[in-house]
């Protein structure tokens, strides 16, 4: 029997370890609405004055849908921090699926299905198997009184499209979707704004061309702390192929800080997806990362495979990598960034 996943591990990762509603500045009316709705969702609810009058039915779940960088994860993590529930967990969708797979459905329900609040990042039904597992798990947990917040780049009804024969699983997909009220966050990628804010506040970086995402900034890599892991692009990709993706997070942490040189266009989808996963982990863990090479960030993924459902993953990775590279340029100030 493998060890049970530990609830203590199911907390927001370092990047979202201290975010708050107060630090969220809506840039679009849909974001202002999302902020109010998410905050209300986790606010302590007063006892009804007239308990015999039934309160308006509220869905047990909130689904934050939107493009990358609009602050979905920020809001969800802020909700987790604000919630007074003692039994609350924060985890990624992939971690939830892996935990159910490891434990088996029954043990997963018994051991993991009795929390009061679930915050699930990056909800993505990408095959029929996980669709069924998650459908059953959510039905069980919600049946026990759980409330759920989730984020996704895909609207609930469009889950599965381009991944598997979603039409054949419409009933399952709809039954998952029915738990949630959907909040669609519009607006631009806040990660690009973050730069302007910080430039103004800190008056740094005047010599760094922030509008130019060429990865040719060896001067920035010189800021990396001594002892940072140094690897070439080829070495990185060879290692990513060798290590199981579930180990990327631990592997990244073991390095502390990373300098990767000679970045080039990624030639195929398999390598691209491994790199995306590596960046997702590095982003959440807030691992300092420098990447240099003769390619622009915008050209890292080759158009030959950057299409369909995968395109979003590539774009998201680029957005996250952009934020990380800008942080790296002002390292170490960013290493201890203030609470947002
Ligand atoms: N309106 C906002 N006010 C303040 N900070 C914001 C806002 N929106 C996003 N941020 C910050 O911008 C960064 C990106 O936000 P976040 O990761 O929450 O976006 P996301 O919508 O979850 O993106 P993705 O689709 O890539 O997961 C984070 O550092 C977050 O704290
Ligand atoms: Mg997110």
CSV table of C-alpha atoms and ligand atoms in Angstrom, one decimal:
chain,number,residue,atom,x,y,z
A,1,UNK,CA,0.0,0.0,0.0
A,2,UNK,CA,1.6,3.3,-1.0
A,3,UNK,CA,1.7,6.0,1.6
A,4,UNK,CA,-1.4,8.2,1.9
A,5,UNK,CA,-1.1,11.6,0.4
A,6,UNK,CA,-0.6,14.0,3.3
A,7,UNK,CA,-3.1,16.7,3.9
A,8,UNK,CA,-0.4,19.0,5.1
A,9,UNK,CA,1.0,19.0,1.6
A,10,UNK,CA,-2.2,20.2,0.2
A,11,UNK,CA,-1.7,23.9,0.7
A,12,UNK,CA,-1.1,26.7,-1.8
A,13,UNK,CA,2.4,26.5,-3.3
A,14,UNK,CA,5.0,29.2,-2.5
A,15,UNK,CA,4.0,31.6,-5.3
A,16,UNK,CA,0.5,31.7,-3.8
A,17,UNK,CA,1.5,31.1,-0.2
A,18,UNK,CA,0.5,34.5,1.0
A,19,UNK,CA,-1.8,36.1,-1.6
A,20,UNK,CA,-4.9,37.9,-0.4
A,21,UNK,CA,-8.1,39.4,-1.8
A,22,UNK,CA,-6.7,42.9,-0.8
A,23,UNK,CA,-3.8,42.4,-3.3
A,24,UNK,CA,-6.2,41.7,-6.2
A,25,UNK,CA,-6.8,44.7,-8.4
A,26,UNK,CA,-9.5,44.0,-10.9
A,27,UNK,CA,-8.8,45.3,-14.4
A,28,UNK,CA,-12.2,44.3,-15.8
A,29,UNK,CA,-15.8,44.3,-14.5
A,30,UNK,CA,-15.8,40.5,-14.7
A,31,UNK,CA,-12.8,40.4,-12.4
A,32,UNK,CA,-14.5,42.8,-9.9
A,33,UNK,CA,-17.5,40.5,-9.9
A,34,UNK,CA,-15.3,37.4,-9.5
A,35,UNK,CA,-13.5,39.0,-6.5
A,36,UNK,CA,-16.8,39.8,-4.8
A,37,UNK,CA,-18.3,36.4,-5.5
A,38,UNK,CA,-15.2,34.4,-4.4
A,39,UNK,CA,-14.9,36.4,-1.2
A,40,UNK,CA,-18.5,35.9,-0.4
A,41,UNK,CA,-18.2,32.2,-1.1
A,42,UNK,CA,-15.7,31.7,1.7
A,43,UNK,CA,-17.0,34.4,4.1
A,44,UNK,CA,-18.5,33.0,7.3
A,45,UNK,CA,-22.2,32.7,6.8
A,46,UNK,CA,-24.5,34.2,9.4
A,47,UNK,CA,-27.1,31.9,10.9
A,48,UNK,CA,-30.4,32.5,9.1
A,49,UNK,CA,-32.8,34.6,11.2
A,50,UNK,CA,-35.7,32.6,9.9
A,51,UNK,CA,-34.4,29.1,9.5
A,52,UNK,CA,-37.7,27.8,8.4
A,53,UNK,CA,-37.6,30.0,5.3
A,54,UNK,CA,-35.3,28.2,2.9
A,55,UNK,CA,-32.3,30.2,1.7
A,56,UNK,CA,-32.0,30.6,-2.1
A,57,UNK,CA,-30.2,27.5,-3.5
A,58,UNK,CA,-26.5,28.1,-4.0
A,59,UNK,CA,-24.3,25.8,-6.1
A,60,UNK,CA,-21.7,24.1,-4.0
A,61,UNK,CA,-19.0,25.0,-6.4
A,62,UNK,CA,-17.4,28.0,-8.1
A,63,UNK,CA,-15.6,27.6,-11.4
A,64,UNK,CA,-13.2,30.3,-12.4
A,65,UNK,CA,-12.8,30.2,-16.1
A,66,UNK,CA,-10.6,32.4,-18.2
A,67,UNK,CA,-7.5,33.0,-20.2
A,68,UNK,CA,-4.1,32.9,-18.6
A,69,UNK,CA,-2.9,35.5,-16.2
A,70,UNK,CA,-6.3,37.0,-15.3
A,71,UNK,CA,-5.8,36.1,-11.7
A,72,UNK,CA,-7.9,32.9,-11.3
A,73,UNK,CA,-5.3,31.1,-9.1
A,74,UNK,CA,-4.6,34.3,-7.1
A,75,UNK,CA,-8.3,34.6,-6.2
A,76,UNK,CA,-8.7,30.9,-5.4
A,77,UNK,CA,-5.6,30.8,-3.2
A,78,UNK,CA,-6.8,34.0,-1.5
A,79,UNK,CA,-10.0,32.3,-0.8
A,80,UNK,CA,-8.2,29.3,0.7
A,81,UNK,CA,-6.3,31.7,3.0
A,82,UNK,CA,-9.4,33.6,4.0
A,83,UNK,CA,-11.5,30.6,4.7
A,84,UNK,CA,-12.0,29.8,8.3
A,85,UNK,CA,-12.8,26.1,7.6
A,86,UNK,CA,-10.4,23.9,9.4
A,87,UNK,CA,-10.8,21.1,6.9
A,88,UNK,CA,-9.6,22.7,3.7
A,89,UNK,CA,-7.3,21.5,1.0
A,90,UNK,CA,-5.6,23.2,-2.0
A,91,UNK,CA,-4.3,21.0,-4.7
A,92,UNK,CA,-4.0,20.8,-8.5
A,93,UNK,CA,-6.4,18.7,-10.5
A,94,UNK,CA,-3.6,16.5,-11.6
A,95,UNK,CA,-2.7,15.8,-7.9
A,96,UNK,CA,-6.3,15.0,-7.1
A,97,UNK,CA,-6.5,12.5,-10.0
A,98,UNK,CA,-3.1,11.0,-9.0
A,99,UNK,CA,-4.2,10.6,-5.4
A,100,UNK,CA,-7.5,8.9,-6.4
A,101,UNK,CA,-5.6,6.6,-8.8
A,102,UNK,CA,-3.1,5.7,-6.1
A,103,UNK,CA,-5.5,5.0,-3.4
A,104,UNK,CA,-8.4,3.5,-5.4
A,105,UNK,CA,-11.8,5.0,-5.5
A,106,UNK,CA,-13.1,3.7,-2.2
A,107,UNK,CA,-10.1,4.6,-0.1
A,108,UNK,CA,-9.9,8.0,-1.8
A,109,UNK,CA,-13.4,8.8,-0.8
A,110,UNK,CA,-12.9,7.7,2.8
A,111,UNK,CA,-9.6,9.4,3.2
A,112,UNK,CA,-9.8,12.4,1.1
A,113,UNK,CA,-13.5,13.0,0.5
A,114,UNK,CA,-14.4,14.5,3.8
A,115,UNK,CA,-13.0,18.0,3.6
A,116,UNK,CA,-15.1,21.1,3.9
A,117,UNK,CA,-13.4,23.2,1.2
A,118,UNK,CA,-11.5,22.0,-1.9
A,119,UNK,CA,-9.5,24.4,-4.0
A,120,UNK,CA,-8.6,22.6,-7.2
A,121,UNK,CA,-6.2,24.4,-9.6
A,122,UNK,CA,-6.3,23.7,-13.4
A,123,UNK,CA,-9.3,21.6,-13.8
A,124,UNK,CA,-8.9,19.6,-17.0
A,125,UNK,CA,-10.8,16.5,-18.0
A,126,UNK,CA,-8.3,15.1,-20.4
A,127,UNK,CA,-9.4,11.5,-20.7
A,128,UNK,CA,-12.4,9.4,-20.0
A,129,UNK,CA,-10.8,7.7,-17.0
A,130,UNK,CA,-10.1,10.8,-15.0
A,131,UNK,CA,-13.5,12.2,-16.0
A,132,UNK,CA,-15.2,9.2,-14.3
A,133,UNK,CA,-13.0,9.3,-11.3
A,134,UNK,CA,-13.5,13.0,-10.7
A,135,UNK,CA,-17.2,12.8,-11.3
A,136,UNK,CA,-17.6,10.2,-8.6
A,137,UNK,CA,-15.2,11.9,-6.2
A,138,UNK,CA,-16.9,15.3,-6.5
A,139,UNK,CA,-20.3,13.8,-6.1
A,140,UNK,CA,-19.2,12.0,-3.0
A,141,UNK,CA,-17.4,15.0,-1.4
A,142,UNK,CA,-20.2,17.4,-2.2
A,143,UNK,CA,-22.7,14.9,-0.9
A,144,UNK,CA,-20.8,15.1,2.4
A,145,UNK,CA,-21.3,18.9,2.4
A,146,UNK,CA,-18.0,20.0,0.7
A,147,UNK,CA,-17.7,23.2,-1.2
A,148,UNK,CA,-15.4,23.5,-4.1
A,149,UNK,CA,-13.5,26.3,-6.0
A,150,UNK,CA,-11.7,25.4,-9.1
A,151,UNK,CA,-9.8,27.2,-11.9
A,152,UNK,CA,-9.5,26.3,-15.5
A,153,UNK,CA,-8.6,27.7,-18.9
A,154,UNK,CA,-11.6,25.8,-20.4
A,155,UNK,CA,-15.3,26.4,-19.8
A,156,UNK,CA,-16.9,23.4,-18.0
A,157,UNK,CA,-19.1,22.5,-21.0
A,158,UNK,CA,-16.1,22.5,-23.3
A,159,UNK,CA,-14.0,20.1,-21.1
A,160,UNK,CA,-12.6,17.2,-23.0
A,161,UNK,CA,-12.9,18.8,-26.4
A,162,UNK,CA,-9.9,18.0,-28.6
A,163,UNK,CA,-8.7,15.6,-25.9
A,164,UNK,CA,-11.0,12.6,-26.2
A,165,UNK,CA,-14.4,11.8,-27.6
A,166,UNK,CA,-16.0,14.3,-25.3
A,167,UNK,CA,-19.4,13.9,-27.1
A,168,UNK,CA,-19.6,10.3,-25.8
A,169,UNK,CA,-19.1,11.5,-22.3
A,170,UNK,CA,-21.4,14.5,-22.3
A,171,UNK,CA,-23.5,13.1,-19.5
A,172,UNK,CA,-20.5,12.8,-17.2
A,173,UNK,CA,-19.1,16.2,-18.2
A,174,UNK,CA,-22.5,17.8,-17.7
A,175,UNK,CA,-22.9,16.2,-14.3
A,176,UNK,CA,-19.5,17.6,-13.2
A,177,UNK,CA,-20.4,21.0,-14.6
A,178,UNK,CA,-23.8,21.0,-12.8
A,179,UNK,CA,-22.0,21.4,-9.4
A,180,UNK,CA,-20.6,24.8,-10.4
A,181,UNK,CA,-21.6,28.4,-10.8
A,182,UNK,CA,-19.2,29.7,-13.6
A,183,UNK,CA,-17.4,33.0,-13.3
A,184,UNK,CA,-15.8,33.9,-16.6
A,185,UNK,CA,-12.8,36.2,-16.1
A,186,UNK,CA,-12.0,38.5,-19.0
A,187,UNK,CA,-9.1,40.9,-19.3
A,188,UNK,CA,-5.5,41.0,-20.3
A,189,UNK,CA,-2.7,38.9,-19.0
A,190,UNK,CA,-1.9,40.6,-15.7
A,191,UNK,CA,1.6,39.2,-15.8
A,192,UNK,CA,2.6,41.9,-18.4
A,193,UNK,CA,1.2,44.6,-16.1
A,194,UNK,CA,3.1,43.3,-13.2
A,195,UNK,CA,6.2,44.4,-14.9
A,196,UNK,CA,5.1,48.0,-15.4
A,197,UNK,CA,3.9,48.2,-11.8
A,198,UNK,CA,7.2,47.0,-10.4
A,199,UNK,CA,9.3,49.2,-12.7
A,200,UNK,CA,7.4,52.2,-11.5
A,201,UNK,CA,7.5,51.2,-7.8
A,202,UNK,CA,11.1,50.1,-7.7
A,203,UNK,CA,12.7,52.1,-10.4
A,204,UNK,CA,14.8,49.2,-11.4
A,205,UNK,CA,15.4,47.6,-14.7
A,206,UNK,CA,15.6,50.8,-16.7
A,207,UNK,CA,18.3,49.2,-18.8
A,208,UNK,CA,16.5,45.9,-19.4
A,209,UNK,CA,14.4,45.8,-22.5
A,210,UNK,CA,11.2,44.4,-21.0
A,211,UNK,CA,9.3,44.7,-24.2
A,212,UNK,CA,11.8,42.5,-25.9
A,213,UNK,CA,11.5,38.9,-24.8
A,214,UNK,CA,14.6,37.6,-26.6
A,215,UNK,CA,16.3,35.1,-24.4
A,216,UNK,CA,19.7,36.5,-24.9
A,217,UNK,CA,20.2,38.1,-21.6
A,218,UNK,CA,23.4,36.7,-20.2
A,219,UNK,CA,23.8,39.8,-18.0
A,220,UNK,CA,20.7,38.8,-16.2
A,221,UNK,CA,21.9,35.2,-15.7
A,222,UNK,CA,25.0,36.7,-14.0
A,223,UNK,CA,22.6,37.6,-11.1
A,224,UNK,CA,22.0,33.9,-10.3
A,225,UNK,CA,23.2,32.9,-6.9
A,226,UNK,CA,26.3,30.9,-6.5
A,227,UNK,CA,25.5,27.2,-6.3
A,228,UNK,CA,22.6,27.5,-8.9
A,229,UNK,CA,22.2,24.5,-11.0
A,230,UNK,CA,23.8,25.2,-14.5
A,231,UNK,CA,22.6,23.1,-17.4
A,232,UNK,CA,22.4,23.4,-21.2
A,233,UNK,CA,19.1,23.2,-23.0
A,234,UNK,CA,20.0,19.7,-24.2
A,235,UNK,CA,20.9,18.6,-20.7
A,236,UNK,CA,17.6,19.9,-19.4
A,237,UNK,CA,15.6,18.1,-22.0
A,238,UNK,CA,17.5,14.9,-21.5
A,239,UNK,CA,16.8,15.0,-17.8
A,240,UNK,CA,13.1,15.9,-18.3
A,241,UNK,CA,12.8,12.8,-20.5
A,242,UNK,CA,14.4,10.6,-17.8
A,243,UNK,CA,12.6,11.9,-14.7
A,244,UNK,CA,8.9,11.1,-14.2
A,245,UNK,CA,6.9,14.3,-14.4
A,246,UNK,CA,5.4,13.7,-10.9
A,247,UNK,CA,9.0,14.1,-9.7
A,248,UNK,CA,9.7,17.5,-11.4
A,249,UNK,CA,8.5,19.5,-8.4
A,250,UNK,CA,10.9,17.8,-6.0
A,251,UNK,CA,13.7,17.9,-8.5
A,252,UNK,CA,13.3,21.6,-9.1
A,253,UNK,CA,13.3,22.3,-5.3
A,254,UNK,CA,16.4,20.3,-4.9
A,255,UNK,CA,18.3,22.6,-7.2
A,256,UNK,CA,17.3,25.8,-5.5
A,257,UNK,CA,18.0,28.1,-8.4
A,258,UNK,CA,18.5,27.3,-12.1
A,259,UNK,CA,20.4,28.7,-15.0
A,260,UNK,CA,19.7,27.1,-18.4
A,261,UNK,CA,21.6,28.1,-21.5
A,262,UNK,CA,21.4,27.7,-25.2
A,263,UNK,CA,17.6,27.6,-25.4
A,264,UNK,CA,16.3,26.8,-28.9
A,265,UNK,CA,13.0,26.1,-30.6
A,266,UNK,CA,11.5,23.0,-29.1
A,267,UNK,CA,11.2,20.5,-32.0
A,268,UNK,CA,8.3,18.3,-31.0
A,269,UNK,CA,5.2,18.1,-28.9
A,270,UNK,CA,6.5,15.5,-26.5
A,271,UNK,CA,9.4,17.7,-25.4
A,272,UNK,CA,7.2,20.7,-25.5
A,273,UNK,CA,4.7,19.2,-23.0
A,274,UNK,CA,7.4,18.1,-20.7
A,275,UNK,CA,8.9,21.6,-20.7
A,276,UNK,CA,5.4,23.1,-20.1
A,277,UNK,CA,5.0,20.8,-17.0
A,278,UNK,CA,8.5,21.8,-15.8
A,279,UNK,CA,7.6,25.5,-16.1
A,280,UNK,CA,4.3,25.0,-14.4
A,281,UNK,CA,6.0,23.5,-11.4
A,282,UNK,CA,8.8,26.0,-11.4
A,283,UNK,CA,6.2,28.8,-11.5
A,284,UNK,CA,4.2,27.5,-8.6
A,285,UNK,CA,7.3,26.7,-6.5
A,286,UNK,CA,8.6,30.2,-7.3
A,287,UNK,CA,12.0,28.7,-8.2
A,288,UNK,CA,14.4,31.3,-9.5
A,289,UNK,CA,15.1,30.5,-13.1
A,290,UNK,CA,17.3,32.0,-15.8
A,291,UNK,CA,17.0,30.9,-19.4
A,292,UNK,CA,19.2,32.2,-22.1
A,293,UNK,CA,19.6,31.4,-25.8
A,294,UNK,CA,19.2,32.5,-29.3
A,295,UNK,CA,15.5,32.3,-29.5
A,296,UNK,CA,12.7,34.6,-28.6
A,297,UNK,CA,10.2,33.6,-26.0
A,298,UNK,CA,7.4,34.0,-28.5
A,299,UNK,CA,9.1,31.4,-30.8
A,300,UNK,CA,10.0,28.8,-28.3
A,301,UNK,CA,7.2,26.4,-29.4
A,302,UNK,CA,7.2,25.4,-33.1
A,303,UNK,CA,4.0,26.3,-35.1
A,304,UNK,CA,4.0,22.7,-36.5
A,305,UNK,CA,2.6,21.4,-33.2
A,306,UNK,CA,1.4,24.5,-31.5
A,307,UNK,CA,-2.3,24.1,-32.3
A,308,UNK,CA,-5.6,22.9,-30.9
A,309,UNK,CA,-5.9,22.1,-27.2
A,310,UNK,CA,-2.1,22.2,-26.8
A,311,UNK,CA,-1.8,25.8,-28.0
A,312,UNK,CA,-3.2,27.1,-24.7
A,313,UNK,CA,-0.7,25.1,-22.7
A,314,UNK,CA,2.2,26.6,-24.7
A,315,UNK,CA,0.8,30.1,-24.4
A,316,UNK,CA,0.3,29.7,-20.7
A,317,UNK,CA,3.8,28.4,-20.2
A,318,UNK,CA,5.2,31.4,-22.2
A,319,UNK,CA,3.2,33.8,-20.0
A,320,UNK,CA,4.4,32.1,-16.8
A,321,UNK,CA,8.0,31.9,-18.1
A,322,UNK,CA,7.8,35.6,-19.0
A,323,UNK,CA,6.9,36.5,-15.4
A,324,UNK,CA,9.7,34.3,-14.1
A,325,UNK,CA,12.3,35.7,-16.4
A,326,UNK,CA,11.3,39.2,-15.3
A,327,UNK,CA,11.6,38.2,-11.7
A,328,UNK,CA,15.0,36.7,-12.4
A,329,UNK,CA,16.1,40.1,-13.9
A,330,UNK,CA,15.5,41.8,-10.6
A,331,UNK,CA,16.7,38.9,-8.4
A,332,UNK,CA,17.3,38.8,-5.5
A,333,UNK,CA,14.6,41.5,-4.8
A,334,UNK,CA,12.0,39.2,-6.1
A,335,UNK,CA,13.1,36.2,-4.1
A,336,UNK,CA,11.5,37.7,-1.0
A,337,UNK,CA,8.7,39.5,-2.7
A,338,UNK,CA,6.2,41.1,-0.4
A,339,UNK,CA,2.8,39.7,0.3
A,340,UNK,CA,0.5,40.5,-2.6
B,1,LIG,N1,-6.0,41.6,-10.8
B,1,LIG,C1,-4.9,41.3,-10.2
B,1,LIG,N2,-4.3,42.1,-9.2
B,1,LIG,C2,-3.1,41.7,-8.7
B,1,LIG,N3,-2.4,40.7,-9.1
B,1,LIG,C3,-2.8,39.9,-10.0
B,1,LIG,C4,-4.1,40.2,-10.7
B,1,LIG,N4,-4.3,39.2,-11.6
B,1,LIG,C5,-3.2,38.4,-11.6
B,1,LIG,N5,-2.3,38.9,-10.6
B,1,LIG,C6,-1.0,38.3,-10.4
B,1,LIG,O1,-0.5,37.9,-11.7
B,1,LIG,C7,0.1,36.6,-11.7
B,1,LIG,C8,-0.8,35.7,-12.5
B,1,LIG,O2,-2.0,35.5,-11.9
B,1,LIG,P1,-2.6,34.0,-11.7
B,1,LIG,O3,-1.5,33.0,-11.7
B,1,LIG,O4,-3.6,34.0,-10.6
B,1,LIG,O5,-3.4,33.9,-13.1
B,1,LIG,P2,-4.2,32.7,-13.7
B,1,LIG,O6,-5.5,33.3,-14.3
B,1,LIG,O7,-4.4,31.6,-12.7
B,1,LIG,O8,-3.3,32.2,-14.9
B,1,LIG,P3,-3.1,30.8,-15.6
B,1,LIG,O9,-4.1,30.5,-16.6
B,1,LIG,O10,-1.7,30.9,-16.2
B,1,LIG,O11,-3.1,29.7,-14.5
B,1,LIG,C9,0.2,36.3,-10.3
B,1,LIG,O12,1.4,36.7,-9.8
B,1,LIG,C10,-1.0,37.0,-9.6
B,1,LIG,O13,-0.7,37.3,-8.2
B,2,LIG,MG1,-3.7,29.6,-12.6
